[in-house]
Amino acid sequence: MLSKYNVITLFPNLFDEWIKTGIISNGLDKNILKFQTTNLRDFGIGNYKQTDDAPYGGGPGMVMMVEPLDNAILNNKADINVFLTPSGSKLDEKSIKDLLAYESINIICGRYEGFDQRIIDMHSDYEVSIGDAVVSGGEVPAMFLMEALMRRVPGVLGNSESLVNESFTDGTYDFPVYTRPETYKEMTVPEVLLSGNHKEIDNWKNNKLKDI
Ligand SMILES: C[S@@+](CC[C@H](N)C(=O)[O-])C[C@H]1O[C@@H](n2cnc3c(N)ncnc32)[C@H](O)[C@@H]1O
């Protein structure tokens, strides 16, 4: 089960608050999960710790250099190296299950115009996209990927029943949910949910599961 996470990034500080929040901190406190960041800047070249350079062939923006990434990965060996790229395989239930089978993972975050292709050719076991939209860096996609993975590691979620019927896990989207008050601005909670009749409630919930 995937319990050891290392994120290679130019912006490790972005993860400082994230790891203190919700189920992730729960998994870390209970020692079910291990999380660390590797600051790519530590592997930068020369006095300026350079990690990016202009693209061959011209064009806008900068490209992440191969050497700092190569050294960062070689210094942090993991079972699988996952690169975040817009052109990667879209994250889905199958890829989450496949990744969970490993024990340790390196998640490599791009910035600027992306990675020198040679680092992907050398070290990528899998490329993940979080959807058909480009964001400025791999850090938010990395959090997205890790939350999808970490919540599936046994013991991390407070109530493991939350995973039952969860959207995508069984070919359906979850049923709608309600909480107090019973009436808000004349909108009421479906009566069956207040009935106390568990059989009817289960039937209602099953009928409300939407096919994907
Ligand atoms: C500005 S993007 C690079 C976009 C690239 N020039 C392109 O058009 O495909 C910088 C980095 O953000 C990350 N990124 C952006 N969108 C992503 C997505 N949808 N899924 C995964 N990673 C993404 C990748 O690590 C990427 O290298």
PDB file of C-alpha atoms and ligand atoms in Angstrom:
ATOM      1  CA  MET A   1       0.000   0.000   0.000  1.00  0.00           C
ATOM      2  CA  LEU A   2       1.320   3.428  -0.968  1.00  0.00           C
ATOM      3  CA  SER A   3       2.483   5.031   2.276  1.00  0.00           C
ATOM      4  CA  LYS A   4       5.683   6.960   1.415  1.00  0.00           C
ATOM      5  CA  TYR A   5       5.297  10.157  -0.599  1.00  0.00           C
ATOM      6  CA  ASN A   6       8.108  12.408  -1.813  1.00  0.00           C
ATOM      7  CA  VAL A   7       7.309  15.506  -3.848  1.00  0.00           C
ATOM      8  CA  ILE A   8      10.090  17.055  -5.911  1.00  0.00           C
ATOM      9  CA  THR A   9       9.272  20.746  -6.293  1.00  0.00           C
ATOM     10  CA  LEU A  10      10.676  24.250  -6.527  1.00  0.00           C
ATOM     11  CA  PHE A  11       8.034  25.379  -4.022  1.00  0.00           C
ATOM     12  CA  PRO A  12       8.069  23.013  -1.015  1.00  0.00           C
ATOM     13  CA  ASN A  13       6.517  25.737   1.174  1.00  0.00           C
ATOM     14  CA  LEU A  14       3.203  25.292  -0.663  1.00  0.00           C
ATOM     15  CA  PHE A  15       2.779  21.965   1.128  1.00  0.00           C
ATOM     16  CA  ASP A  16       3.367  23.306   4.665  1.00  0.00           C
ATOM     17  CA  GLU A  17      -0.285  24.100   5.395  1.00  0.00           C
ATOM     18  CA  TRP A  18      -1.707  21.290   3.318  1.00  0.00           C
ATOM     19  CA  ILE A  19      -0.055  18.574   5.432  1.00  0.00           C
ATOM     20  CA  LYS A  20      -1.525  20.096   8.597  1.00  0.00           C
ATOM     21  CA  THR A  21      -5.057  19.739   7.318  1.00  0.00           C
ATOM     22  CA  GLY A  22      -7.755  17.075   7.693  1.00  0.00           C
ATOM     23  CA  ILE A  23      -7.162  13.460   6.837  1.00  0.00           C
ATOM     24  CA  ILE A  24      -3.591  14.008   5.691  1.00  0.00           C
ATOM     25  CA  SER A  25      -2.451  15.204   9.110  1.00  0.00           C
ATOM     26  CA  ASN A  26      -4.424  12.326  10.609  1.00  0.00           C
ATOM     27  CA  GLY A  27      -2.486   9.806   8.476  1.00  0.00           C
ATOM     28  CA  LEU A  28       0.845  11.465   9.279  1.00  0.00           C
ATOM     29  CA  ASP A  29       0.144  11.687  13.027  1.00  0.00           C
ATOM     30  CA  LYS A  30      -0.802   8.022  13.116  1.00  0.00           C
ATOM     31  CA  ASN A  31       2.377   7.147  11.188  1.00  0.00           C
ATOM     32  CA  ILE A  32       0.332   5.465   8.489  1.00  0.00           C
ATOM     33  CA  LEU A  33       1.689   7.946   5.953  1.00  0.00           C
ATOM     34  CA  LYS A  34       5.127   9.440   5.461  1.00  0.00           C
ATOM     35  CA  PHE A  35       5.459  12.676   3.527  1.00  0.00           C
ATOM     36  CA  GLN A  36       8.458  14.737   2.517  1.00  0.00           C
ATOM     37  CA  THR A  37       9.354  17.314  -0.050  1.00  0.00           C
ATOM     38  CA  THR A  38      12.610  17.561  -1.965  1.00  0.00           C
ATOM     39  CA  ASN A  39      13.557  21.124  -2.794  1.00  0.00           C
ATOM     40  CA  LEU A  40      14.723  21.049  -6.392  1.00  0.00           C
ATOM     41  CA  ARG A  41      16.675  24.256  -5.748  1.00  0.00           C
ATOM     42  CA  ASP A  42      19.091  22.204  -3.596  1.00  0.00           C
ATOM     43  CA  PHE A  43      20.084  20.402  -6.792  1.00  0.00           C
ATOM     44  CA  GLY A  44      20.367  23.570  -8.886  1.00  0.00           C
ATOM     45  CA  ILE A  45      23.519  24.303 -10.874  1.00  0.00           C
ATOM     46  CA  GLY A  46      26.195  26.871 -10.031  1.00  0.00           C
ATOM     47  CA  ASN A  47      26.194  29.782  -7.615  1.00  0.00           C
ATOM     48  CA  TYR A  48      22.664  30.730  -8.594  1.00  0.00           C
ATOM     49  CA  LYS A  49      21.345  27.175  -8.146  1.00  0.00           C
ATOM     50  CA  GLN A  50      19.873  27.332 -11.626  1.00  0.00           C
ATOM     51  CA  THR A  51      17.068  24.889 -12.410  1.00  0.00           C
ATOM     52  CA  ASP A  52      15.619  26.274 -15.667  1.00  0.00           C
ATOM     53  CA  ASP A  53      16.909  27.627 -18.940  1.00  0.00           C
ATOM     54  CA  ALA A  54      15.678  29.004 -22.275  1.00  0.00           C
ATOM     55  CA  PRO A  55      14.202  26.503 -24.751  1.00  0.00           C
ATOM     56  CA  TYR A  56      16.296  25.243 -27.666  1.00  0.00           C
ATOM     57  CA  GLY A  57      14.674  26.361 -30.905  1.00  0.00           C
ATOM     58  CA  GLY A  58      13.378  29.533 -29.278  1.00  0.00           C
ATOM     59  CA  GLY A  59       9.944  30.336 -27.964  1.00  0.00           C
ATOM     60  CA  PRO A  60       8.520  31.855 -24.820  1.00  0.00           C
ATOM     61  CA  GLY A  61       9.212  30.892 -21.236  1.00  0.00           C
ATOM     62  CA  MET A  62      11.758  28.653 -19.590  1.00  0.00           C
ATOM     63  CA  VAL A  63      12.251  24.898 -19.467  1.00  0.00           C
ATOM     64  CA  MET A  64      13.131  22.823 -16.387  1.00  0.00           C
ATOM     65  CA  MET A  65      16.689  21.558 -16.800  1.00  0.00           C
ATOM     66  CA  VAL A  66      17.400  17.867 -16.903  1.00  0.00           C
ATOM     67  CA  GLU A  67      20.424  17.698 -14.541  1.00  0.00           C
ATOM     68  CA  PRO A  68      18.894  19.077 -11.302  1.00  0.00           C
ATOM     69  CA  LEU A  69      15.865  16.829 -11.747  1.00  0.00           C
ATOM     70  CA  ASP A  70      18.043  13.802 -12.545  1.00  0.00           C
ATOM     71  CA  ASN A  71      20.075  14.327  -9.364  1.00  0.00           C
ATOM     72  CA  ALA A  72      16.986  14.995  -7.218  1.00  0.00           C
ATOM     73  CA  ILE A  73      15.411  11.747  -8.404  1.00  0.00           C
ATOM     74  CA  LEU A  74      18.604   9.688  -8.028  1.00  0.00           C
ATOM     75  CA  ASN A  75      18.972  11.001  -4.459  1.00  0.00           C
ATOM     76  CA  ASN A  76      15.446   9.948  -3.550  1.00  0.00           C
ATOM     77  CA  LYS A  77      14.834   6.515  -5.003  1.00  0.00           C
ATOM     78  CA  ALA A  78      11.219   5.361  -4.899  1.00  0.00           C
ATOM     79  CA  ASP A  79       9.242   2.438  -6.343  1.00  0.00           C
ATOM     80  CA  ILE A  80       7.668   4.656  -8.960  1.00  0.00           C
ATOM     81  CA  ASN A  81       8.402   8.081 -10.463  1.00  0.00           C
ATOM     82  CA  VAL A  82       5.270   9.965 -11.463  1.00  0.00           C
ATOM     83  CA  PHE A  83       5.570  13.146 -13.512  1.00  0.00           C
ATOM     84  CA  LEU A  84       2.730  15.652 -13.551  1.00  0.00           C
ATOM     85  CA  THR A  85       2.078  16.782 -17.115  1.00  0.00           C
ATOM     86  CA  PRO A  86      -1.005  18.116 -18.932  1.00  0.00           C
ATOM     87  CA  SER A  87      -0.419  15.423 -21.585  1.00  0.00           C
ATOM     88  CA  GLY A  88      -0.286  12.551 -19.070  1.00  0.00           C
ATOM     89  CA  SER A  89      -2.953   9.893 -18.510  1.00  0.00           C
ATOM     90  CA  LYS A  90      -5.994  11.425 -16.900  1.00  0.00           C
ATOM     91  CA  LEU A  91      -6.234  10.428 -13.260  1.00  0.00           C
ATOM     92  CA  ASP A  92      -9.055   7.927 -12.729  1.00  0.00           C
ATOM     93  CA  GLU A  93     -10.142   5.059 -10.524  1.00  0.00           C
ATOM     94  CA  LYS A  94      -7.931   2.537 -12.334  1.00  0.00           C
ATOM     95  CA  SER A  95      -4.768   4.631 -12.174  1.00  0.00           C
ATOM     96  CA  ILE A  96      -5.392   5.337  -8.479  1.00  0.00           C
ATOM     97  CA  LYS A  97      -5.718   1.608  -7.779  1.00  0.00           C
ATOM     98  CA  ASP A  98      -2.588   0.846  -9.824  1.00  0.00           C
ATOM     99  CA  LEU A  99      -0.544   3.475  -7.974  1.00  0.00           C
ATOM    100  CA  LEU A 100      -1.772   2.313  -4.556  1.00  0.00           C
ATOM    101  CA  ALA A 101      -0.095  -1.052  -5.173  1.00  0.00           C
ATOM    102  CA  TYR A 102       3.360   0.536  -4.746  1.00  0.00           C
ATOM    103  CA  GLU A 103       4.935   1.393  -1.402  1.00  0.00           C
ATOM    104  CA  SER A 104       6.789   4.609  -2.235  1.00  0.00           C
ATOM    105  CA  ILE A 105       6.336   7.302  -4.849  1.00  0.00           C
ATOM    106  CA  ASN A 106       8.244  10.293  -6.220  1.00  0.00           C
ATOM    107  CA  ILE A 107       5.884  12.941  -7.545  1.00  0.00           C
ATOM    108  CA  ILE A 108       7.677  15.411  -9.790  1.00  0.00           C
ATOM    109  CA  CYS A 109       6.204  18.894 -10.245  1.00  0.00           C
ATOM    110  CA  GLY A 110       6.847  20.944 -13.336  1.00  0.00           C
ATOM    111  CA  ARG A 111       6.822  24.746 -13.681  1.00  0.00           C
ATOM    112  CA  TYR A 112       7.221  27.256 -16.527  1.00  0.00           C
ATOM    113  CA  GLU A 113       6.949  25.590 -19.967  1.00  0.00           C
ATOM    114  CA  GLY A 114       7.452  22.155 -18.417  1.00  0.00           C
ATOM    115  CA  PHE A 115      10.220  19.529 -18.314  1.00  0.00           C
ATOM    116  CA  ASP A 116      13.139  18.984 -20.672  1.00  0.00           C
ATOM    117  CA  GLN A 117      11.759  15.898 -22.429  1.00  0.00           C
ATOM    118  CA  ARG A 118      14.925  13.916 -21.617  1.00  0.00           C
ATOM    119  CA  ILE A 119      14.095  13.758 -17.889  1.00  0.00           C
ATOM    120  CA  ILE A 120      10.759  12.159 -18.756  1.00  0.00           C
ATOM    121  CA  ASP A 121      12.420   9.735 -21.180  1.00  0.00           C
ATOM    122  CA  MET A 122      14.987   8.822 -18.494  1.00  0.00           C
ATOM    123  CA  HIS A 123      12.930   8.530 -15.319  1.00  0.00           C
ATOM    124  CA  SER A 124       9.191   8.602 -15.893  1.00  0.00           C
ATOM    125  CA  ASP A 125       7.272   5.459 -14.996  1.00  0.00           C
ATOM    126  CA  TYR A 126       3.946   7.198 -15.362  1.00  0.00           C
ATOM    127  CA  GLU A 127       2.658  10.631 -16.392  1.00  0.00           C
ATOM    128  CA  VAL A 128      -0.474  11.955 -14.710  1.00  0.00           C
ATOM    129  CA  SER A 129      -2.756  14.784 -15.803  1.00  0.00           C
ATOM    130  CA  ILE A 130      -5.464  16.005 -13.456  1.00  0.00           C
ATOM    131  CA  GLY A 131      -7.665  17.206 -16.319  1.00  0.00           C
ATOM    132  CA  ASP A 132      -7.857  19.156 -19.537  1.00  0.00           C
ATOM    133  CA  ALA A 133      -6.823  22.500 -18.111  1.00  0.00           C
ATOM    134  CA  VAL A 134      -3.349  23.915 -17.637  1.00  0.00           C
ATOM    135  CA  VAL A 135      -2.344  25.274 -14.249  1.00  0.00           C
ATOM    136  CA  SER A 136       0.895  27.112 -13.485  1.00  0.00           C
ATOM    137  CA  GLY A 137       2.725  24.316 -11.740  1.00  0.00           C
ATOM    138  CA  GLY A 138       2.606  20.689 -10.642  1.00  0.00           C
ATOM    139  CA  GLU A 139       2.116  21.480  -6.942  1.00  0.00           C
ATOM    140  CA  VAL A 140      -1.690  21.746  -6.947  1.00  0.00           C
ATOM    141  CA  PRO A 141      -1.971  18.654  -9.195  1.00  0.00           C
ATOM    142  CA  ALA A 142       0.395  16.864  -6.751  1.00  0.00           C
ATOM    143  CA  MET A 143      -1.924  17.659  -3.821  1.00  0.00           C
ATOM    144  CA  PHE A 144      -4.891  16.516  -5.892  1.00  0.00           C
ATOM    145  CA  LEU A 145      -3.147  13.230  -6.737  1.00  0.00           C
ATOM    146  CA  MET A 146      -1.964  12.620  -3.166  1.00  0.00           C
ATOM    147  CA  GLU A 147      -5.389  13.304  -1.623  1.00  0.00           C
ATOM    148  CA  ALA A 148      -6.944  10.831  -4.048  1.00  0.00           C
ATOM    149  CA  LEU A 149      -4.333   8.252  -3.031  1.00  0.00           C
ATOM    150  CA  MET A 150      -3.881   8.926   0.679  1.00  0.00           C
ATOM    151  CA  ARG A 151      -7.583   8.757   1.593  1.00  0.00           C
ATOM    152  CA  ARG A 152      -7.600   5.206   0.204  1.00  0.00           C
ATOM    153  CA  VAL A 153      -4.792   4.005   2.484  1.00  0.00           C
ATOM    154  CA  PRO A 154      -6.440   1.979   5.282  1.00  0.00           C
ATOM    155  CA  GLY A 155      -6.698   3.892   8.567  1.00  0.00           C
ATOM    156  CA  VAL A 156      -6.293   7.358   7.060  1.00  0.00           C
ATOM    157  CA  LEU A 157     -10.007   8.170   6.814  1.00  0.00           C
ATOM    158  CA  GLY A 158     -11.672   8.434  10.211  1.00  0.00           C
ATOM    159  CA  ASN A 159     -14.708   6.537   8.926  1.00  0.00           C
ATOM    160  CA  SER A 160     -13.729   3.964   6.293  1.00  0.00           C
ATOM    161  CA  GLU A 161     -17.419   3.617   5.402  1.00  0.00           C
ATOM    162  CA  SER A 162     -17.044   6.954   3.611  1.00  0.00           C
ATOM    163  CA  LEU A 163     -15.249   5.017   0.878  1.00  0.00           C
ATOM    164  CA  VAL A 164     -18.264   2.754   0.309  1.00  0.00           C
ATOM    165  CA  ASN A 165     -20.365   4.009  -2.626  1.00  0.00           C
ATOM    166  CA  GLU A 166     -18.015   6.953  -3.029  1.00  0.00           C
ATOM    167  CA  SER A 167     -18.278   8.555  -6.477  1.00  0.00           C
ATOM    168  CA  PHE A 168     -16.282   6.669  -9.138  1.00  0.00           C
ATOM    169  CA  THR A 169     -15.555   3.624  -6.927  1.00  0.00           C
ATOM    170  CA  ASP A 170     -18.521   1.605  -8.222  1.00  0.00           C
ATOM    171  CA  GLY A 171     -19.433   3.200 -11.539  1.00  0.00           C
ATOM    172  CA  THR A 172     -21.787   5.743  -9.952  1.00  0.00           C
ATOM    173  CA  TYR A 173     -21.771   9.204  -8.410  1.00  0.00           C
ATOM    174  CA  ASP A 174     -22.676   9.379  -4.729  1.00  0.00           C
ATOM    175  CA  PHE A 175     -26.266  10.200  -3.615  1.00  0.00           C
ATOM    176  CA  PRO A 176     -27.141  13.781  -2.489  1.00  0.00           C
ATOM    177  CA  VAL A 177     -26.737  14.522   1.219  1.00  0.00           C
ATOM    178  CA  TYR A 178     -28.471  16.911   3.664  1.00  0.00           C
ATOM    179  CA  THR A 179     -27.959  18.139   7.210  1.00  0.00           C
ATOM    180  CA  ARG A 180     -29.733  20.467   9.670  1.00  0.00           C
ATOM    181  CA  PRO A 181     -31.909  22.508   9.483  1.00  0.00           C
ATOM    182  CA  GLU A 182     -34.852  20.505   8.093  1.00  0.00           C
ATOM    183  CA  THR A 183     -36.130  23.609   6.287  1.00  0.00           C
ATOM    184  CA  TYR A 184     -34.058  26.405   4.872  1.00  0.00           C
ATOM    185  CA  LYS A 185     -35.670  29.223   2.855  1.00  0.00           C
ATOM    186  CA  GLU A 186     -38.683  26.917   2.282  1.00  0.00           C
ATOM    187  CA  MET A 187     -36.474  24.162   0.917  1.00  0.00           C
ATOM    188  CA  THR A 188     -37.019  20.942   2.818  1.00  0.00           C
ATOM    189  CA  VAL A 189     -35.045  17.762   3.322  1.00  0.00           C
ATOM    190  CA  PRO A 190     -36.587  14.723   1.542  1.00  0.00           C
ATOM    191  CA  GLU A 191     -39.103  13.264   4.002  1.00  0.00           C
ATOM    192  CA  VAL A 192     -37.806   9.727   3.757  1.00  0.00           C
ATOM    193  CA  LEU A 193     -34.501  10.791   5.323  1.00  0.00           C
ATOM    194  CA  LEU A 194     -36.395  11.938   8.427  1.00  0.00           C
ATOM    195  CA  SER A 195     -38.533   8.791   8.606  1.00  0.00           C
ATOM    196  CA  GLY A 196     -36.167   6.586  10.597  1.00  0.00           C
ATOM    197  CA  ASN A 197     -37.070   3.713   8.238  1.00  0.00           C
ATOM    198  CA  HIS A 198     -33.616   2.387   7.339  1.00  0.00           C
ATOM    199  CA  LYS A 199     -34.839   0.106   4.573  1.00  0.00           C
ATOM    200  CA  GLU A 200     -36.612   2.968   2.820  1.00  0.00           C
ATOM    201  CA  ILE A 201     -33.676   5.270   3.391  1.00  0.00           C
ATOM    202  CA  ASP A 202     -31.310   2.722   1.813  1.00  0.00           C
ATOM    203  CA  ASN A 203     -33.683   2.309  -1.148  1.00  0.00           C
ATOM    204  CA  TRP A 204     -33.844   6.091  -1.585  1.00  0.00           C
ATOM    205  CA  LYS A 205     -30.053   6.367  -1.474  1.00  0.00           C
ATOM    206  CA  ASN A 206     -29.614   3.534  -3.999  1.00  0.00           C
ATOM    207  CA  ASN A 207     -32.125   5.156  -6.353  1.00  0.00           C
ATOM    208  CA  LYS A 208     -30.272   8.441  -6.142  1.00  0.00           C
ATOM    209  CA  LEU A 209     -26.879   6.981  -7.182  1.00  0.00           C
ATOM    210  CA  LYS A 210     -26.271   8.436 -10.633  1.00  0.00           C
ATOM    211  CA  ASP A 211     -24.610   6.329 -13.312  1.00  0.00           C
ATOM    212  CA  ILE A 212     -21.347   7.709 -14.649  1.00  0.00           C
TER     213      ILE A 212
HETATM  214  C1  LIG B   1       2.360  25.944 -17.177  1.00  0.00           C
HETATM  215  S1  LIG B   1       2.465  24.213 -17.068  1.00  0.00           S
HETATM  216  C2  LIG B   1       3.252  23.788 -18.577  1.00  0.00           C
HETATM  217  C3  LIG B   1       2.291  23.714 -19.692  1.00  0.00           C
HETATM  218  C4  LIG B   1       2.883  23.219 -20.990  1.00  0.00           C
HETATM  219  N1  LIG B   1       3.625  24.262 -21.644  1.00  0.00           N
HETATM  220  C5  LIG B   1       1.749  22.744 -21.890  1.00  0.00           C
HETATM  221  O1  LIG B   1       1.173  23.554 -22.595  1.00  0.00           O
HETATM  222  O2  LIG B   1       1.415  21.546 -21.787  1.00  0.00           O
HETATM  223  C6  LIG B   1       3.717  23.938 -15.873  1.00  0.00           C
HETATM  224  C7  LIG B   1       3.610  22.629 -15.135  1.00  0.00           C
HETATM  225  O3  LIG B   1       2.375  22.574 -14.427  1.00  0.00           O
HETATM  226  C8  LIG B   1       1.978  21.220 -14.279  1.00  0.00           C
HETATM  227  N2  LIG B   1       0.621  21.082 -14.836  1.00  0.00           N
HETATM  228  C9  LIG B   1      -0.105  22.044 -15.436  1.00  0.00           C
HETATM  229  N3  LIG B   1      -1.318  21.609 -15.788  1.00  0.00           N
HETATM  230  C10 LIG B   1      -1.383  20.315 -15.388  1.00  0.00           C
HETATM  231  C11 LIG B   1      -2.393  19.302 -15.467  1.00  0.00           C
HETATM  232  N4  LIG B   1      -3.570  19.527 -16.041  1.00  0.00           N
HETATM  233  N5  LIG B   1      -2.120  18.087 -14.939  1.00  0.00           N
HETATM  234  C12 LIG B   1      -0.922  17.839 -14.351  1.00  0.00           C
HETATM  235  N6  LIG B   1       0.064  18.763 -14.255  1.00  0.00           N
HETATM  236  C13 LIG B   1      -0.148  19.974 -14.767  1.00  0.00           C
HETATM  237  C14 LIG B   1       3.001  20.363 -15.023  1.00  0.00           C
HETATM  238  O4  LIG B   1       3.928  19.840 -14.096  1.00  0.00           O
HETATM  239  C15 LIG B   1       3.643  21.363 -15.957  1.00  0.00           C
HETATM  240  O5  LIG B   1       4.960  20.998 -16.305  1.00  0.00           O
END
